[in-house]
PDB file of C-alpha atoms in Angstrom:
ATOM      1  CA  UNK A   1     262.000   0.625  68.717  1.00 65.00           C
ATOM      2  CA  UNK A   2     264.058   2.655  71.294  1.00 70.00           C
ATOM      3  CA  UNK A   3     263.487   2.194  75.037  1.00 74.00           C
ATOM      4  CA  UNK A   4     261.483   5.374  75.323  1.00 72.00           C
ATOM      5  CA  UNK A   5     258.993   4.254  72.666  1.00 69.00           C
ATOM      6  CA  UNK A   6     258.877   0.782  74.118  1.00 78.00           C
ATOM      7  CA  UNK A   7     257.850   2.107  77.543  1.00 76.00           C
ATOM      8  CA  UNK A   8     255.219   4.460  75.973  1.00 72.00           C
ATOM      9  CA  UNK A   9     253.790   1.528  73.900  1.00 74.00           C
ATOM     10  CA  UNK A  10     252.852  -0.223  77.201  1.00 79.00           C
ATOM     11  CA  UNK A  11     249.963   2.236  77.642  1.00 75.00           C
ATOM     12  CA  UNK A  12     247.006   2.112  75.378  1.00 70.00           C
ATOM     13  CA  UNK A  13     245.159   5.352  74.931  1.00 69.00           C
ATOM     14  CA  UNK A  14     243.840   7.276  71.963  1.00 72.00           C
ATOM     15  CA  UNK A  15     244.993  10.484  73.621  1.00 75.00           C
ATOM     16  CA  UNK A  16     248.672   9.433  73.522  1.00 74.00           C
ATOM     17  CA  UNK A  17     250.741  10.468  70.443  1.00 71.00           C
ATOM     18  CA  UNK A  18     250.741  14.206  70.296  1.00 76.00           C
ATOM     19  CA  UNK A  19     252.588  16.917  72.216  1.00 83.00           C
ATOM     20  CA  UNK A  20     249.789  16.826  74.692  1.00 90.00           C
ATOM     21  CA  UNK A  21     246.538  14.952  75.259  1.00 92.00           C
ATOM     22  CA  UNK A  22     243.547  16.492  73.695  1.00 93.00           C
ATOM     23  CA  UNK A  23     240.351  16.090  75.632  1.00 93.00           C
ATOM     24  CA  UNK A  24     237.188  17.974  74.981  1.00 93.00           C
ATOM     25  CA  UNK A  25     238.879  21.120  73.737  1.00 94.00           C
ATOM     26  CA  UNK A  26     241.649  21.138  76.343  1.00 96.00           C
ATOM     27  CA  UNK A  27     245.273  20.056  76.008  1.00 96.00           C
ATOM     28  CA  UNK A  28     247.118  18.458  78.925  1.00 96.00           C
ATOM     29  CA  UNK A  29     250.876  18.325  78.648  1.00 95.00           C
ATOM     30  CA  UNK A  30     253.717  17.613  81.038  1.00 94.00           C
ATOM     31  CA  UNK A  31     257.511  17.666  80.839  1.00 92.00           C
ATOM     32  CA  UNK A  32     260.315  17.066  83.273  1.00 93.00           C
ATOM     33  CA  UNK A  33     263.323  19.298  83.763  1.00 93.00           C
ATOM     34  CA  UNK A  34     265.929  17.415  85.958  1.00 93.00           C
ATOM     35  CA  UNK A  35     269.237  18.609  87.192  1.00 92.00           C
ATOM     36  CA  UNK A  36     272.158  16.619  85.822  1.00 89.00           C
ATOM     37  CA  UNK A  37     269.932  15.124  83.053  1.00 86.00           C
ATOM     38  CA  UNK A  38     268.634  18.321  81.225  1.00 87.00           C
ATOM     39  CA  UNK A  39     270.909  20.850  82.730  1.00 87.00           C
ATOM     40  CA  UNK A  40     273.680  21.419  85.338  1.00 89.00           C
ATOM     41  CA  UNK A  41     273.320  23.975  88.059  1.00 89.00           C
ATOM     42  CA  UNK A  42     276.388  25.932  87.157  1.00 89.00           C
ATOM     43  CA  UNK A  43     274.982  26.652  83.792  1.00 90.00           C
ATOM     44  CA  UNK A  44     271.991  28.639  84.778  1.00 91.00           C
ATOM     45  CA  UNK A  45     270.683  31.027  87.504  1.00 93.00           C
ATOM     46  CA  UNK A  46     267.668  29.796  89.489  1.00 96.00           C
ATOM     47  CA  UNK A  47     265.514  32.262  87.628  1.00 96.00           C
ATOM     48  CA  UNK A  48     266.773  30.906  84.193  1.00 94.00           C
ATOM     49  CA  UNK A  49     266.115  27.400  85.452  1.00 95.00           C
ATOM     50  CA  UNK A  50     262.472  28.147  86.212  1.00 97.00           C
ATOM     51  CA  UNK A  51     262.006  30.133  83.009  1.00 95.00           C
ATOM     52  CA  UNK A  52     263.346  27.433  80.818  1.00 94.00           C
ATOM     53  CA  UNK A  53     261.374  24.777  82.611  1.00 95.00           C
ATOM     54  CA  UNK A  54     258.215  26.805  81.902  1.00 97.00           C
ATOM     55  CA  UNK A  55     258.983  27.566  78.347  1.00 96.00           C
ATOM     56  CA  UNK A  56     259.784  23.972  77.226  1.00 94.00           C
ATOM     57  CA  UNK A  57     256.331  22.974  78.713  1.00 95.00           C
ATOM     58  CA  UNK A  58     254.513  25.867  77.158  1.00 97.00           C
ATOM     59  CA  UNK A  59     256.143  24.827  73.798  1.00 96.00           C
ATOM     60  CA  UNK A  60     253.949  21.657  73.711  1.00 95.00           C
ATOM     61  CA  UNK A  61     250.789  23.719  74.101  1.00 96.00           C
ATOM     62  CA  UNK A  62     251.775  26.194  71.342  1.00 97.00           C
ATOM     63  CA  UNK A  63     252.814  23.231  69.115  1.00 96.00           C
ATOM     64  CA  UNK A  64     249.060  22.101  69.200  1.00 96.00           C
ATOM     65  CA  UNK A  65     247.746  25.578  68.513  1.00 97.00           C
ATOM     66  CA  UNK A  66     246.438  25.819  72.157  1.00 97.00           C
ATOM     67  CA  UNK A  67     246.427  28.763  74.486  1.00 98.00           C
ATOM     68  CA  UNK A  68     248.075  27.814  77.833  1.00 98.00           C
ATOM     69  CA  UNK A  69     245.750  28.687  80.807  1.00 98.00           C
ATOM     70  CA  UNK A  70     246.916  26.925  83.937  1.00 98.00           C
ATOM     71  CA  UNK A  71     250.070  25.324  85.378  1.00 98.00           C
ATOM     72  CA  UNK A  72     250.797  22.812  88.106  1.00 98.00           C
ATOM     73  CA  UNK A  73     254.288  22.779  89.467  1.00 97.00           C
ATOM     74  CA  UNK A  74     256.217  19.874  91.136  1.00 97.00           C
ATOM     75  CA  UNK A  75     259.496  20.992  92.487  1.00 97.00           C
ATOM     76  CA  UNK A  76     262.033  18.773  94.285  1.00 97.00           C
ATOM     77  CA  UNK A  77     264.570  21.085  95.973  1.00 96.00           C
ATOM     78  CA  UNK A  78     267.736  20.452  97.742  1.00 96.00           C
ATOM     79  CA  UNK A  79     267.891  21.574 101.468  1.00 93.00           C
ATOM     80  CA  UNK A  80     270.841  23.824 100.658  1.00 93.00           C
ATOM     81  CA  UNK A  81     268.690  26.198  98.857  1.00 95.00           C
ATOM     82  CA  UNK A  82     268.172  29.495 100.718  1.00 96.00           C
ATOM     83  CA  UNK A  83     265.047  31.612 100.754  1.00 97.00           C
ATOM     84  CA  UNK A  84     266.749  34.000  98.430  1.00 98.00           C
ATOM     85  CA  UNK A  85     267.318  31.035  96.013  1.00 97.00           C
ATOM     86  CA  UNK A  86     263.660  29.879  96.380  1.00 97.00           C
ATOM     87  CA  UNK A  87     262.471  33.503  95.695  1.00 98.00           C
ATOM     88  CA  UNK A  88     264.577  33.657  92.516  1.00 98.00           C
ATOM     89  CA  UNK A  89     263.167  30.347  91.366  1.00 98.00           C
ATOM     90  CA  UNK A  90     259.593  31.430  92.126  1.00 98.00           C
ATOM     91  CA  UNK A  91     260.203  34.703  90.177  1.00 98.00           C
ATOM     92  CA  UNK A  92     261.275  32.786  87.199  1.00 97.00           C
ATOM     93  CA  UNK A  93     258.084  30.716  87.087  1.00 98.00           C
ATOM     94  CA  UNK A  94     255.976  33.729  87.723  1.00 98.00           C
ATOM     95  CA  UNK A  95     257.632  35.960  85.032  1.00 97.00           C
ATOM     96  CA  UNK A  96     256.913  33.337  82.263  1.00 97.00           C
ATOM     97  CA  UNK A  97     253.467  32.691  83.563  1.00 98.00           C
ATOM     98  CA  UNK A  98     252.690  36.393  83.405  1.00 98.00           C
ATOM     99  CA  UNK A  99     254.025  36.743  79.899  1.00 97.00           C
ATOM    100  CA  UNK A 100     251.734  33.986  78.629  1.00 97.00           C
ATOM    101  CA  UNK A 101     248.693  34.752  80.822  1.00 97.00           C
ATOM    102  CA  UNK A 102     248.988  31.470  82.800  1.00 98.00           C
ATOM    103  CA  UNK A 103     247.625  31.004  86.293  1.00 98.00           C
ATOM    104  CA  UNK A 104     249.765  28.773  88.542  1.00 98.00           C
ATOM    105  CA  UNK A 105     247.164  26.823  90.439  1.00 98.00           C
ATOM    106  CA  UNK A 106     249.114  24.461  92.560  1.00 96.00           C
ATOM    107  CA  UNK A 107     251.441  21.446  92.588  1.00 95.00           C
ATOM    108  CA  UNK A 108     253.834  19.825  95.040  1.00 96.00           C
ATOM    109  CA  UNK A 109     257.164  20.489  96.740  1.00 96.00           C
ATOM    110  CA  UNK A 110     259.525  17.893  98.266  1.00 96.00           C
ATOM    111  CA  UNK A 111     263.019  17.725  99.575  1.00 95.00           C
ATOM    112  CA  UNK A 112     265.690  16.247  97.217  1.00 95.00           C
ATOM    113  CA  UNK A 113     269.436  16.127  96.724  1.00 95.00           C
ATOM    114  CA  UNK A 114     269.130  18.110  93.490  1.00 96.00           C
ATOM    115  CA  UNK A 115     266.777  20.482  91.776  1.00 97.00           C
ATOM    116  CA  UNK A 116     264.103  18.515  89.656  1.00 97.00           C
ATOM    117  CA  UNK A 117     261.049  20.160  88.177  1.00 97.00           C
ATOM    118  CA  UNK A 118     257.946  18.772  86.406  1.00 97.00           C
ATOM    119  CA  UNK A 119     255.238  20.972  85.027  1.00 98.00           C
ATOM    120  CA  UNK A 120     251.772  20.231  83.826  1.00 97.00           C
ATOM    121  CA  UNK A 121     250.232  22.785  81.464  1.00 98.00           C
ATOM    122  CA  UNK A 122     246.491  22.920  80.865  1.00 98.00           C
ATOM    123  CA  UNK A 123     245.590  24.719  77.588  1.00 98.00           C
ATOM    124  CA  UNK A 124     242.404  25.588  75.553  1.00 98.00           C
ATOM    125  CA  UNK A 125     242.136  25.137  71.756  1.00 97.00           C
ATOM    126  CA  UNK A 126     239.318  25.521  69.212  1.00 95.00           C
ATOM    127  CA  UNK A 127     241.442  24.201  66.272  1.00 95.00           C
ATOM    128  CA  UNK A 128     243.980  21.740  67.540  1.00 95.00           C
ATOM    129  CA  UNK A 129     247.173  21.082  65.467  1.00 96.00           C
ATOM    130  CA  UNK A 130     247.895  17.441  65.608  1.00 93.00           C
ATOM    131  CA  UNK A 131     250.762  15.182  64.309  1.00 90.00           C
ATOM    132  CA  UNK A 132     248.226  13.157  62.278  1.00 88.00           C
ATOM    133  CA  UNK A 133     246.388  14.134  59.050  1.00 83.00           C
ATOM    134  CA  UNK A 134     249.511  14.088  56.933  1.00 91.00           C
ATOM    135  CA  UNK A 135     248.911  12.843  53.407  1.00 90.00           C
ATOM    136  CA  UNK A 136     251.256  11.822  50.645  1.00 90.00           C
ATOM    137  CA  UNK A 137     252.493  14.851  48.698  1.00 89.00           C
ATOM    138  CA  UNK A 138     252.207  17.195  51.680  1.00 95.00           C
ATOM    139  CA  UNK A 139     255.243  19.443  52.243  1.00 97.00           C
ATOM    140  CA  UNK A 140     257.368  19.408  55.425  1.00 97.00           C
ATOM    141  CA  UNK A 141     259.095  22.487  56.751  1.00 98.00           C
ATOM    142  CA  UNK A 142     260.672  23.771  59.939  1.00 98.00           C
ATOM    143  CA  UNK A 143     260.891  27.216  61.505  1.00 98.00           C
ATOM    144  CA  UNK A 144     263.898  29.198  62.553  1.00 96.00           C
ATOM    145  CA  UNK A 145     267.423  27.829  62.338  1.00 93.00           C
ATOM    146  CA  UNK A 146     268.481  24.489  63.820  1.00 94.00           C
ATOM    147  CA  UNK A 147     271.816  23.358  65.262  1.00 92.00           C
ATOM    148  CA  UNK A 148     272.705  26.138  67.679  1.00 88.00           C
ATOM    149  CA  UNK A 149     271.170  24.420  70.779  1.00 87.00           C
ATOM    150  CA  UNK A 150     273.424  21.379  70.215  1.00 82.00           C
ATOM    151  CA  UNK A 151     276.484  23.519  69.621  1.00 85.00           C
ATOM    152  CA  UNK A 152     275.856  25.552  72.819  1.00 86.00           C
ATOM    153  CA  UNK A 153     275.159  22.417  74.844  1.00 82.00           C
ATOM    154  CA  UNK A 154     278.508  20.972  73.821  1.00 82.00           C
ATOM    155  CA  UNK A 155     280.215  24.202  74.865  1.00 83.00           C
ATOM    156  CA  UNK A 156     278.546  24.071  78.270  1.00 84.00           C
ATOM    157  CA  UNK A 157     279.673  20.347  78.821  1.00 80.00           C
ATOM    158  CA  UNK A 158     283.200  21.512  77.978  1.00 80.00           C
ATOM    159  CA  UNK A 159     282.919  24.123  80.712  1.00 74.00           C
ATOM    160  CA  UNK A 160     282.535  26.966  78.294  1.00 76.00           C
ATOM    161  CA  UNK A 161     280.281  30.002  78.593  1.00 77.00           C
ATOM    162  CA  UNK A 162     277.211  30.970  76.500  1.00 79.00           C
ATOM    163  CA  UNK A 163     275.548  34.393  76.175  1.00 77.00           C
ATOM    164  CA  UNK A 164     272.380  34.962  78.232  1.00 75.00           C
ATOM    165  CA  UNK A 165     270.516  35.540  74.976  1.00 77.00           C
ATOM    166  CA  UNK A 166     271.722  32.233  73.479  1.00 82.00           C
ATOM    167  CA  UNK A 167     269.051  29.880  72.081  1.00 82.00           C
ATOM    168  CA  UNK A 168     269.672  27.341  74.983  1.00 81.00           C
ATOM    169  CA  UNK A 169     268.636  29.927  77.557  1.00 82.00           C
ATOM    170  CA  UNK A 170     266.365  32.387  75.650  1.00 82.00           C
ATOM    171  CA  UNK A 171     263.892  30.115  73.939  1.00 91.00           C
ATOM    172  CA  UNK A 172     261.722  31.832  71.355  1.00 91.00           C
ATOM    173  CA  UNK A 173     258.362  30.151  70.850  1.00 96.00           C
ATOM    174  CA  UNK A 174     256.503  30.432  67.571  1.00 97.00           C
ATOM    175  CA  UNK A 175     253.057  31.201  68.923  1.00 97.00           C
ATOM    176  CA  UNK A 176     252.207  34.042  66.481  1.00 97.00           C
ATOM    177  CA  UNK A 177     253.183  31.895  63.472  1.00 98.00           C
ATOM    178  CA  UNK A 178     251.085  28.901  64.519  1.00 98.00           C
ATOM    179  CA  UNK A 179     248.107  31.052  65.336  1.00 97.00           C
ATOM    180  CA  UNK A 180     248.372  33.029  62.077  1.00 97.00           C
ATOM    181  CA  UNK A 181     248.849  29.771  59.997  1.00 97.00           C
ATOM    182  CA  UNK A 182     246.273  27.597  61.698  1.00 96.00           C
ATOM    183  CA  UNK A 183     244.051  27.265  58.649  1.00 95.00           C
ATOM    184  CA  UNK A 184     246.885  26.225  56.465  1.00 97.00           C
ATOM    185  CA  UNK A 185     248.890  23.867  58.620  1.00 97.00           C
ATOM    186  CA  UNK A 186     247.759  20.222  58.396  1.00 96.00           C
ATOM    187  CA  UNK A 187     250.043  18.824  61.125  1.00 96.00           C
ATOM    188  CA  UNK A 188     252.608  20.022  63.467  1.00 96.00           C
ATOM    189  CA  UNK A 189     254.875  19.400  66.568  1.00 96.00           C
ATOM    190  CA  UNK A 190     257.667  21.111  68.339  1.00 95.00           C
ATOM    191  CA  UNK A 191     261.299  20.000  67.724  1.00 95.00           C
ATOM    192  CA  UNK A 192     262.493  18.898  71.131  1.00 90.00           C
ATOM    193  CA  UNK A 193     264.346  15.631  70.309  1.00 90.00           C
ATOM    194  CA  UNK A 194     265.820  16.837  67.087  1.00 93.00           C
ATOM    195  CA  UNK A 195     264.467  17.273  63.630  1.00 96.00           C
ATOM    196  CA  UNK A 196     265.137  13.715  62.422  1.00 95.00           C
ATOM    197  CA  UNK A 197     263.971  12.060  65.667  1.00 92.00           C
ATOM    198  CA  UNK A 198     260.759  14.061  65.627  1.00 93.00           C
ATOM    199  CA  UNK A 199     260.194  13.443  61.908  1.00 94.00           C
ATOM    200  CA  UNK A 200     260.349   9.746  62.779  1.00 91.00           C
ATOM    201  CA  UNK A 201     257.496  10.224  65.172  1.00 90.00           C
ATOM    202  CA  UNK A 202     255.376  12.164  62.650  1.00 92.00           C
ATOM    203  CA  UNK A 203     256.015   9.667  59.722  1.00 92.00           C
ATOM    204  CA  UNK A 204     255.445   6.692  61.849  1.00 88.00           C
ATOM    205  CA  UNK A 205     252.176   8.174  63.261  1.00 86.00           C
ATOM    206  CA  UNK A 206     250.917   8.749  59.676  1.00 90.00           C
ATOM    207  CA  UNK A 207     252.407   5.636  58.071  1.00 89.00           C
ATOM    208  CA  UNK A 208     254.215   7.617  55.429  1.00 92.00           C
ATOM    209  CA  UNK A 209     257.724   8.096  54.133  1.00 92.00           C
ATOM    210  CA  UNK A 210     259.733  11.082  53.089  1.00 93.00           C
ATOM    211  CA  UNK A 211     261.386  12.437  49.928  1.00 93.00           C
ATOM    212  CA  UNK A 212     264.026  15.117  50.713  1.00 94.00           C
ATOM    213  CA  UNK A 213     264.331  18.014  48.538  1.00 94.00           C
ATOM    214  CA  UNK A 214     266.980  19.749  50.622  1.00 92.00           C
ATOM    215  CA  UNK A 215     270.100  18.194  52.141  1.00 92.00           C
ATOM    216  CA  UNK A 216     270.128  18.468  55.905  1.00 94.00           C
ATOM    217  CA  UNK A 217     273.508  18.533  57.720  1.00 93.00           C
ATOM    218  CA  UNK A 218     273.866  16.126  60.671  1.00 92.00           C
ATOM    219  CA  UNK A 219     274.361  18.968  63.186  1.00 91.00           C
ATOM    220  CA  UNK A 220     271.146  20.442  62.011  1.00 93.00           C
ATOM    221  CA  UNK A 221     269.243  17.120  61.804  1.00 93.00           C
ATOM    222  CA  UNK A 222     270.193  15.823  65.137  1.00 93.00           C
ATOM    223  CA  UNK A 223     270.180  18.892  67.341  1.00 92.00           C
ATOM    224  CA  UNK A 224     267.685  18.561  70.160  1.00 89.00           C
ATOM    225  CA  UNK A 225     266.191  21.085  72.623  1.00 89.00           C
ATOM    226  CA  UNK A 226     265.543  23.520  69.660  1.00 94.00           C
ATOM    227  CA  UNK A 227     261.801  24.192  70.330  1.00 95.00           C
ATOM    228  CA  UNK A 228     261.201  25.296  66.811  1.00 97.00           C
ATOM    229  CA  UNK A 229     258.116  23.972  64.860  1.00 97.00           C
ATOM    230  CA  UNK A 230     258.054  21.034  62.449  1.00 97.00           C
ATOM    231  CA  UNK A 231     254.963  21.542  60.210  1.00 98.00           C
ATOM    232  CA  UNK A 232     253.265  19.762  57.280  1.00 97.00           C
ATOM    233  CA  UNK A 233     250.954  21.498  54.763  1.00 97.00           C
ATOM    234  CA  UNK A 234     249.429  21.195  51.344  1.00 96.00           C
ATOM    235  CA  UNK A 235     251.864  22.173  48.636  1.00 95.00           C
ATOM    236  CA  UNK A 236     249.189  24.472  47.124  1.00 96.00           C
ATOM    237  CA  UNK A 237     249.350  26.643  50.258  1.00 97.00           C
ATOM    238  CA  UNK A 238     253.123  27.283  50.004  1.00 97.00           C
ATOM    239  CA  UNK A 239     252.853  30.969  49.029  1.00 97.00           C
ATOM    240  CA  UNK A 240     250.231  31.577  51.708  1.00 97.00           C
ATOM    241  CA  UNK A 241     252.291  29.948  54.445  1.00 98.00           C
ATOM    242  CA  UNK A 242     255.436  31.924  53.385  1.00 97.00           C
ATOM    243  CA  UNK A 243     253.441  35.120  53.569  1.00 98.00           C
ATOM    244  CA  UNK A 244     252.276  34.341  57.125  1.00 98.00           C
ATOM    245  CA  UNK A 245     255.913  33.388  58.009  1.00 98.00           C
ATOM    246  CA  UNK A 246     256.985  36.718  56.730  1.00 97.00           C
ATOM    247  CA  UNK A 247     254.273  38.606  58.624  1.00 97.00           C
ATOM    248  CA  UNK A 248     255.318  36.975  61.907  1.00 98.00           C
ATOM    249  CA  UNK A 249     259.100  37.295  61.206  1.00 97.00           C
ATOM    250  CA  UNK A 250     259.467  33.596  61.194  1.00 98.00           C
ATOM    251  CA  UNK A 251     262.207  32.020  59.042  1.00 97.00           C
ATOM    252  CA  UNK A 252     260.956  28.845  57.478  1.00 97.00           C
ATOM    253  CA  UNK A 253     262.742  26.124  55.504  1.00 97.00           C
ATOM    254  CA  UNK A 254     260.964  23.641  53.217  1.00 97.00           C
ATOM    255  CA  UNK A 255     262.955  20.476  53.048  1.00 97.00           C
ATOM    256  CA  UNK A 256     260.829  17.420  52.145  1.00 95.00           C
ATOM    257  CA  UNK A 257     257.535  16.032  51.127  1.00 94.00           C
ATOM    258  CA  UNK A 258     255.478  13.024  52.259  1.00 94.00           C
ATOM    259  CA  UNK A 259     255.920   9.997  49.979  1.00 92.00           C
ATOM    260  CA  UNK A 260     255.989   6.170  49.996  1.00 86.00           C
ATOM    261  CA  UNK A 261     259.729   6.151  50.564  1.00 81.00           C
ATOM    262  CA  UNK A 262     260.636   4.518  53.894  1.00 83.00           C
ATOM    263  CA  UNK A 263     262.070   7.026  56.328  1.00 86.00           C
ATOM    264  CA  UNK A 264     264.811   5.951  58.823  1.00 84.00           C
ATOM    265  CA  UNK A 265     266.060   8.188  61.587  1.00 87.00           C
ATOM    266  CA  UNK A 266     269.911   8.156  61.823  1.00 83.00           C
ATOM    267  CA  UNK A 267     270.242  10.288  64.955  1.00 86.00           C
ATOM    268  CA  UNK A 268     270.887   9.052  68.458  1.00 79.00           C
ATOM    269  CA  UNK A 269     267.976   9.037  70.844  1.00 70.00           C
ATOM    270  CA  UNK A 270     268.169  12.009  73.483  1.00 64.00           C
ATOM    271  CA  UNK A 271     266.206  10.397  76.350  1.00 59.00           C
ATOM    272  CA  UNK A 272     267.677   6.901  76.530  1.00 54.00           C
TER     273      UNK A 272
END
């Protein structure tokens, strides 16, 4: 058990274990976006920082087939930020909120030595998509292409430049695919820590193993910050799911099925 999972295990609640906490039809999710941990200031504009912070939080709601409704922002800002900088940051938050129909209802601001952001998203769902309910024989798939975020992150750490439409900056969430496929998908979560790391969470949660039917390269398996979807579904629904993926222009890769084989994650943890 890594340090992150050890700390989480200290809290006993039936609501812990998914991308957000499901309580009476509402999903409550929260993520942090800290300078020098998740990003460096020279990588992004203030607008891009706010937009990415919002999108990675909204990803949790979409992963649970929930519609984001409200946001609470906590922003720790360095005193060197000007009013123009603050306006640009606020515009970034508001632009994403407007795109997804989210009402920013409050939060907190404090002075800090760097720019750290935490966001709580409150969402509504009638048919939640959880990490549980995976049975032996169910098929696993992921959306989009994986590996680009890790590659772009390495380039940034090496003082390189990436395009403003790169996956690290311009996150594409799979809301239409999840909503269109909600009657087919049995389980799902967003890929934030990397495919293999998030697979470990899902297999452990369901007490199952995996049988791979497609070889996954390490750069694909271990790339975090992807925000694609990891899903499980009944093999009999494969054609129907592929059809919905095509309708929503969502690339999908089927790579494994649930079995009794023990699954071990070989990728390094991202958080600790």
